[in-house]
């Protein structure tokens, strides 16, 4: 009887993790060649050449108007950057990094005697059911957890991202 319980328990332990959906998806469609963010419209588009593959409603930094200049200003950068890293263990579910600050950003902040900041990501944890709580990040671009799973699978390192006002 104990042996049977051990065997059944072992089988159940092996099956339960297999039933848990993974946050890591596979994507077999056209390559994402460009990401476009329109801050004022709170929209992000994943493009293959000139064709939109996916569109998302986004949340931004808590001070969404204007380019990011300094660490802690709550602004989301504007300009052309690259997707340069990914974090599978993000406290915001999953995240892909944006190459902010660039040389120009660093030079401007240094001229002002401040740090330009960094660690700007597209990440999850945005809850579209929370009304009136948009633009809550420290300068990142947020989508829902389900949406960041798609972005994480679709967007490769080295993909250009244009962040517009």
PDB file of C-alpha atoms in Angstrom:
ATOM      1  CA  UNK A   1       0.000   0.000   0.000  1.00  0.00           C
ATOM      2  CA  UNK A   2       2.792   2.443   0.885  1.00  0.00           C
ATOM      3  CA  UNK A   3       4.614   1.539  -2.298  1.00  0.00           C
ATOM      4  CA  UNK A   4       1.506   2.226  -4.385  1.00  0.00           C
ATOM      5  CA  UNK A   5       0.991   5.603  -2.677  1.00  0.00           C
ATOM      6  CA  UNK A   6       4.625   6.521  -3.326  1.00  0.00           C
ATOM      7  CA  UNK A   7       4.346   5.578  -6.991  1.00  0.00           C
ATOM      8  CA  UNK A   8       1.076   7.483  -7.468  1.00  0.00           C
ATOM      9  CA  UNK A   9       2.492  10.478  -5.598  1.00  0.00           C
ATOM     10  CA  UNK A  10       5.581  10.457  -7.816  1.00  0.00           C
ATOM     11  CA  UNK A  11       3.472  10.279 -10.965  1.00  0.00           C
ATOM     12  CA  UNK A  12       1.282  13.161  -9.750  1.00  0.00           C
ATOM     13  CA  UNK A  13       4.368  15.242  -8.916  1.00  0.00           C
ATOM     14  CA  UNK A  14       5.674  14.670 -12.441  1.00  0.00           C
ATOM     15  CA  UNK A  15       2.361  15.527 -14.122  1.00  0.00           C
ATOM     16  CA  UNK A  16       1.416  18.695 -12.204  1.00  0.00           C
ATOM     17  CA  UNK A  17       4.377  20.822 -13.420  1.00  0.00           C
ATOM     18  CA  UNK A  18       3.678  19.671 -16.975  1.00  0.00           C
ATOM     19  CA  UNK A  19       0.136  21.096 -16.650  1.00  0.00           C
ATOM     20  CA  UNK A  20       1.378  24.505 -15.524  1.00  0.00           C
ATOM     21  CA  UNK A  21       1.590  26.786 -18.548  1.00  0.00           C
ATOM     22  CA  UNK A  22       5.049  28.186 -19.209  1.00  0.00           C
ATOM     23  CA  UNK A  23       5.673  31.907 -19.527  1.00  0.00           C
ATOM     24  CA  UNK A  24       8.145  31.095 -22.294  1.00  0.00           C
ATOM     25  CA  UNK A  25       6.362  30.907 -25.639  1.00  0.00           C
ATOM     26  CA  UNK A  26       7.631  29.956 -29.072  1.00  0.00           C
ATOM     27  CA  UNK A  27       7.145  32.144 -32.080  1.00  0.00           C
ATOM     28  CA  UNK A  28       7.469  30.872 -35.640  1.00  0.00           C
ATOM     29  CA  UNK A  29       6.101  33.818 -37.613  1.00  0.00           C
ATOM     30  CA  UNK A  30       7.823  36.591 -39.546  1.00  0.00           C
ATOM     31  CA  UNK A  31      10.748  38.218 -37.750  1.00  0.00           C
ATOM     32  CA  UNK A  32      10.080  41.422 -35.849  1.00  0.00           C
ATOM     33  CA  UNK A  33      12.339  43.910 -37.630  1.00  0.00           C
ATOM     34  CA  UNK A  34      11.307  47.070 -35.776  1.00  0.00           C
ATOM     35  CA  UNK A  35       9.401  48.146 -32.664  1.00  0.00           C
ATOM     36  CA  UNK A  36       7.569  51.485 -32.662  1.00  0.00           C
ATOM     37  CA  UNK A  37       6.238  53.155 -29.523  1.00  0.00           C
ATOM     38  CA  UNK A  38       3.945  56.181 -29.746  1.00  0.00           C
ATOM     39  CA  UNK A  39       3.913  57.564 -26.220  1.00  0.00           C
ATOM     40  CA  UNK A  40       1.096  60.079 -26.679  1.00  0.00           C
ATOM     41  CA  UNK A  41      -1.231  57.374 -28.027  1.00  0.00           C
ATOM     42  CA  UNK A  42       0.013  54.779 -25.473  1.00  0.00           C
ATOM     43  CA  UNK A  43       0.595  52.306 -28.329  1.00  0.00           C
ATOM     44  CA  UNK A  44       3.403  49.905 -29.199  1.00  0.00           C
ATOM     45  CA  UNK A  45       3.689  48.098 -32.532  1.00  0.00           C
ATOM     46  CA  UNK A  46       5.804  45.088 -33.462  1.00  0.00           C
ATOM     47  CA  UNK A  47       6.594  45.319 -37.175  1.00  0.00           C
ATOM     48  CA  UNK A  48       7.924  43.037 -39.865  1.00  0.00           C
ATOM     49  CA  UNK A  49       9.269  45.557 -42.370  1.00  0.00           C
ATOM     50  CA  UNK A  50       6.218  47.826 -42.883  1.00  0.00           C
ATOM     51  CA  UNK A  51       3.587  45.332 -41.685  1.00  0.00           C
ATOM     52  CA  UNK A  52       2.187  45.462 -38.142  1.00  0.00           C
ATOM     53  CA  UNK A  53       2.351  42.011 -36.548  1.00  0.00           C
ATOM     54  CA  UNK A  54       1.033  43.003 -33.125  1.00  0.00           C
ATOM     55  CA  UNK A  55      -0.247  46.178 -31.459  1.00  0.00           C
ATOM     56  CA  UNK A  56      -0.417  46.817 -27.711  1.00  0.00           C
ATOM     57  CA  UNK A  57      -1.792  49.447 -25.378  1.00  0.00           C
ATOM     58  CA  UNK A  58       1.009  50.436 -23.000  1.00  0.00           C
ATOM     59  CA  UNK A  59       1.701  52.181 -19.714  1.00  0.00           C
ATOM     60  CA  UNK A  60       4.704  54.493 -19.375  1.00  0.00           C
ATOM     61  CA  UNK A  61       6.782  56.283 -16.778  1.00  0.00           C
ATOM     62  CA  UNK A  62       4.821  58.244 -14.193  1.00  0.00           C
ATOM     63  CA  UNK A  63       5.904  61.515 -15.914  1.00  0.00           C
ATOM     64  CA  UNK A  64       5.135  60.486 -19.502  1.00  0.00           C
ATOM     65  CA  UNK A  65       5.639  63.767 -21.368  1.00  0.00           C
ATOM     66  CA  UNK A  66       9.113  64.507 -22.691  1.00  0.00           C
ATOM     67  CA  UNK A  67      12.390  62.634 -23.104  1.00  0.00           C
ATOM     68  CA  UNK A  68      14.130  60.955 -20.175  1.00  0.00           C
ATOM     69  CA  UNK A  69      17.101  63.045 -19.011  1.00  0.00           C
ATOM     70  CA  UNK A  70      17.948  61.919 -15.494  1.00  0.00           C
ATOM     71  CA  UNK A  71      17.678  58.965 -13.184  1.00  0.00           C
ATOM     72  CA  UNK A  72      14.433  59.128 -11.218  1.00  0.00           C
ATOM     73  CA  UNK A  73      12.638  61.638 -13.456  1.00  0.00           C
ATOM     74  CA  UNK A  74       9.900  59.089 -14.236  1.00  0.00           C
ATOM     75  CA  UNK A  75      10.103  59.711 -17.964  1.00  0.00           C
ATOM     76  CA  UNK A  76      10.280  57.166 -20.756  1.00  0.00           C
ATOM     77  CA  UNK A  77      13.121  57.880 -23.226  1.00  0.00           C
ATOM     78  CA  UNK A  78      12.441  59.091 -26.765  1.00  0.00           C
ATOM     79  CA  UNK A  79      14.530  58.274 -29.805  1.00  0.00           C
ATOM     80  CA  UNK A  80      16.008  55.222 -31.507  1.00  0.00           C
ATOM     81  CA  UNK A  81      17.502  52.519 -29.315  1.00  0.00           C
ATOM     82  CA  UNK A  82      18.008  48.752 -29.534  1.00  0.00           C
ATOM     83  CA  UNK A  83      16.539  45.831 -27.672  1.00  0.00           C
ATOM     84  CA  UNK A  84      19.751  44.747 -25.978  1.00  0.00           C
ATOM     85  CA  UNK A  85      18.987  42.151 -23.301  1.00  0.00           C
ATOM     86  CA  UNK A  86      16.288  40.047 -21.725  1.00  0.00           C
ATOM     87  CA  UNK A  87      15.448  39.155 -18.157  1.00  0.00           C
ATOM     88  CA  UNK A  88      13.604  35.851 -17.673  1.00  0.00           C
ATOM     89  CA  UNK A  89      13.556  36.429 -13.883  1.00  0.00           C
ATOM     90  CA  UNK A  90      12.155  39.958 -13.919  1.00  0.00           C
ATOM     91  CA  UNK A  91      10.074  41.019 -10.933  1.00  0.00           C
ATOM     92  CA  UNK A  92       7.682  42.232 -13.660  1.00  0.00           C
ATOM     93  CA  UNK A  93       7.102  38.701 -15.062  1.00  0.00           C
ATOM     94  CA  UNK A  94       9.449  38.960 -18.094  1.00  0.00           C
ATOM     95  CA  UNK A  95      11.304  41.902 -19.592  1.00  0.00           C
ATOM     96  CA  UNK A  96      13.370  42.965 -22.585  1.00  0.00           C
ATOM     97  CA  UNK A  97      15.920  45.738 -22.175  1.00  0.00           C
ATOM     98  CA  UNK A  98      16.210  48.962 -24.129  1.00  0.00           C
ATOM     99  CA  UNK A  99      19.705  50.347 -24.761  1.00  0.00           C
ATOM    100  CA  UNK A 100      19.058  53.653 -22.947  1.00  0.00           C
ATOM    101  CA  UNK A 101      21.219  55.627 -22.192  1.00  0.00           C
ATOM    102  CA  UNK A 102      23.097  56.208 -25.421  1.00  0.00           C
ATOM    103  CA  UNK A 103      26.187  58.453 -25.731  1.00  0.00           C
ATOM    104  CA  UNK A 104      24.095  61.592 -26.227  1.00  0.00           C
ATOM    105  CA  UNK A 105      21.954  60.786 -23.153  1.00  0.00           C
ATOM    106  CA  UNK A 106      25.065  60.194 -21.007  1.00  0.00           C
ATOM    107  CA  UNK A 107      26.764  63.391 -22.229  1.00  0.00           C
ATOM    108  CA  UNK A 108      23.700  65.554 -21.494  1.00  0.00           C
ATOM    109  CA  UNK A 109      23.264  64.118 -17.990  1.00  0.00           C
ATOM    110  CA  UNK A 110      26.989  64.510 -17.258  1.00  0.00           C
ATOM    111  CA  UNK A 111      26.857  68.128 -18.423  1.00  0.00           C
ATOM    112  CA  UNK A 112      24.093  68.694 -15.886  1.00  0.00           C
ATOM    113  CA  UNK A 113      25.970  66.843 -13.157  1.00  0.00           C
ATOM    114  CA  UNK A 114      23.425  64.049 -12.933  1.00  0.00           C
ATOM    115  CA  UNK A 115      23.122  60.349 -13.718  1.00  0.00           C
ATOM    116  CA  UNK A 116      21.140  59.511 -16.867  1.00  0.00           C
ATOM    117  CA  UNK A 117      19.716  56.425 -15.187  1.00  0.00           C
ATOM    118  CA  UNK A 118      19.261  53.138 -16.987  1.00  0.00           C
ATOM    119  CA  UNK A 119      17.506  49.794 -16.676  1.00  0.00           C
ATOM    120  CA  UNK A 120      14.753  50.808 -19.078  1.00  0.00           C
ATOM    121  CA  UNK A 121      12.715  47.775 -20.133  1.00  0.00           C
ATOM    122  CA  UNK A 122       9.536  46.639 -21.810  1.00  0.00           C
ATOM    123  CA  UNK A 123       7.989  44.490 -19.098  1.00  0.00           C
ATOM    124  CA  UNK A 124       4.812  42.925 -17.772  1.00  0.00           C
ATOM    125  CA  UNK A 125       2.661  43.518 -14.681  1.00  0.00           C
ATOM    126  CA  UNK A 126       0.412  46.116 -16.273  1.00  0.00           C
ATOM    127  CA  UNK A 127      -3.163  45.408 -15.240  1.00  0.00           C
ATOM    128  CA  UNK A 128      -5.621  46.941 -17.700  1.00  0.00           C
ATOM    129  CA  UNK A 129      -8.443  46.506 -15.172  1.00  0.00           C
ATOM    130  CA  UNK A 130      -6.908  49.194 -12.914  1.00  0.00           C
ATOM    131  CA  UNK A 131      -8.600  52.352 -14.082  1.00  0.00           C
ATOM    132  CA  UNK A 132      -6.760  55.628 -13.526  1.00  0.00           C
ATOM    133  CA  UNK A 133      -3.444  53.984 -12.649  1.00  0.00           C
ATOM    134  CA  UNK A 134      -1.710  54.195 -16.028  1.00  0.00           C
ATOM    135  CA  UNK A 135       1.829  55.523 -16.327  1.00  0.00           C
ATOM    136  CA  UNK A 136       3.153  53.995 -13.138  1.00  0.00           C
ATOM    137  CA  UNK A 137       6.659  52.857 -14.126  1.00  0.00           C
ATOM    138  CA  UNK A 138       9.969  54.647 -13.473  1.00  0.00           C
ATOM    139  CA  UNK A 139      10.447  55.119 -17.240  1.00  0.00           C
ATOM    140  CA  UNK A 140       9.779  51.647 -18.602  1.00  0.00           C
ATOM    141  CA  UNK A 141       7.105  50.515 -21.048  1.00  0.00           C
ATOM    142  CA  UNK A 142       4.588  48.138 -19.468  1.00  0.00           C
ATOM    143  CA  UNK A 143       2.154  45.657 -21.003  1.00  0.00           C
ATOM    144  CA  UNK A 144       0.180  42.816 -19.439  1.00  0.00           C
ATOM    145  CA  UNK A 145       1.940  39.612 -18.398  1.00  0.00           C
ATOM    146  CA  UNK A 146       0.331  37.709 -21.265  1.00  0.00           C
ATOM    147  CA  UNK A 147       1.440  40.377 -23.741  1.00  0.00           C
ATOM    148  CA  UNK A 148       5.061  40.444 -22.510  1.00  0.00           C
ATOM    149  CA  UNK A 149       5.189  36.692 -23.083  1.00  0.00           C
ATOM    150  CA  UNK A 150       4.476  37.385 -26.780  1.00  0.00           C
ATOM    151  CA  UNK A 151       6.930  40.292 -26.945  1.00  0.00           C
ATOM    152  CA  UNK A 152       9.642  38.224 -25.223  1.00  0.00           C
ATOM    153  CA  UNK A 153       9.178  35.428 -27.767  1.00  0.00           C
ATOM    154  CA  UNK A 154       8.890  37.664 -30.838  1.00  0.00           C
ATOM    155  CA  UNK A 155      11.464  40.420 -30.343  1.00  0.00           C
ATOM    156  CA  UNK A 156      15.124  39.480 -30.569  1.00  0.00           C
ATOM    157  CA  UNK A 157      18.155  41.241 -29.172  1.00  0.00           C
ATOM    158  CA  UNK A 158      19.441  43.822 -31.652  1.00  0.00           C
ATOM    159  CA  UNK A 159      15.949  44.825 -32.846  1.00  0.00           C
ATOM    160  CA  UNK A 160      15.678  48.620 -33.241  1.00  0.00           C
ATOM    161  CA  UNK A 161      13.014  50.428 -31.222  1.00  0.00           C
ATOM    162  CA  UNK A 162      11.775  53.923 -32.103  1.00  0.00           C
ATOM    163  CA  UNK A 163      10.147  55.672 -29.148  1.00  0.00           C
ATOM    164  CA  UNK A 164       8.141  58.698 -30.329  1.00  0.00           C
ATOM    165  CA  UNK A 165       6.679  61.510 -28.194  1.00  0.00           C
TER     166      UNK A 165
END
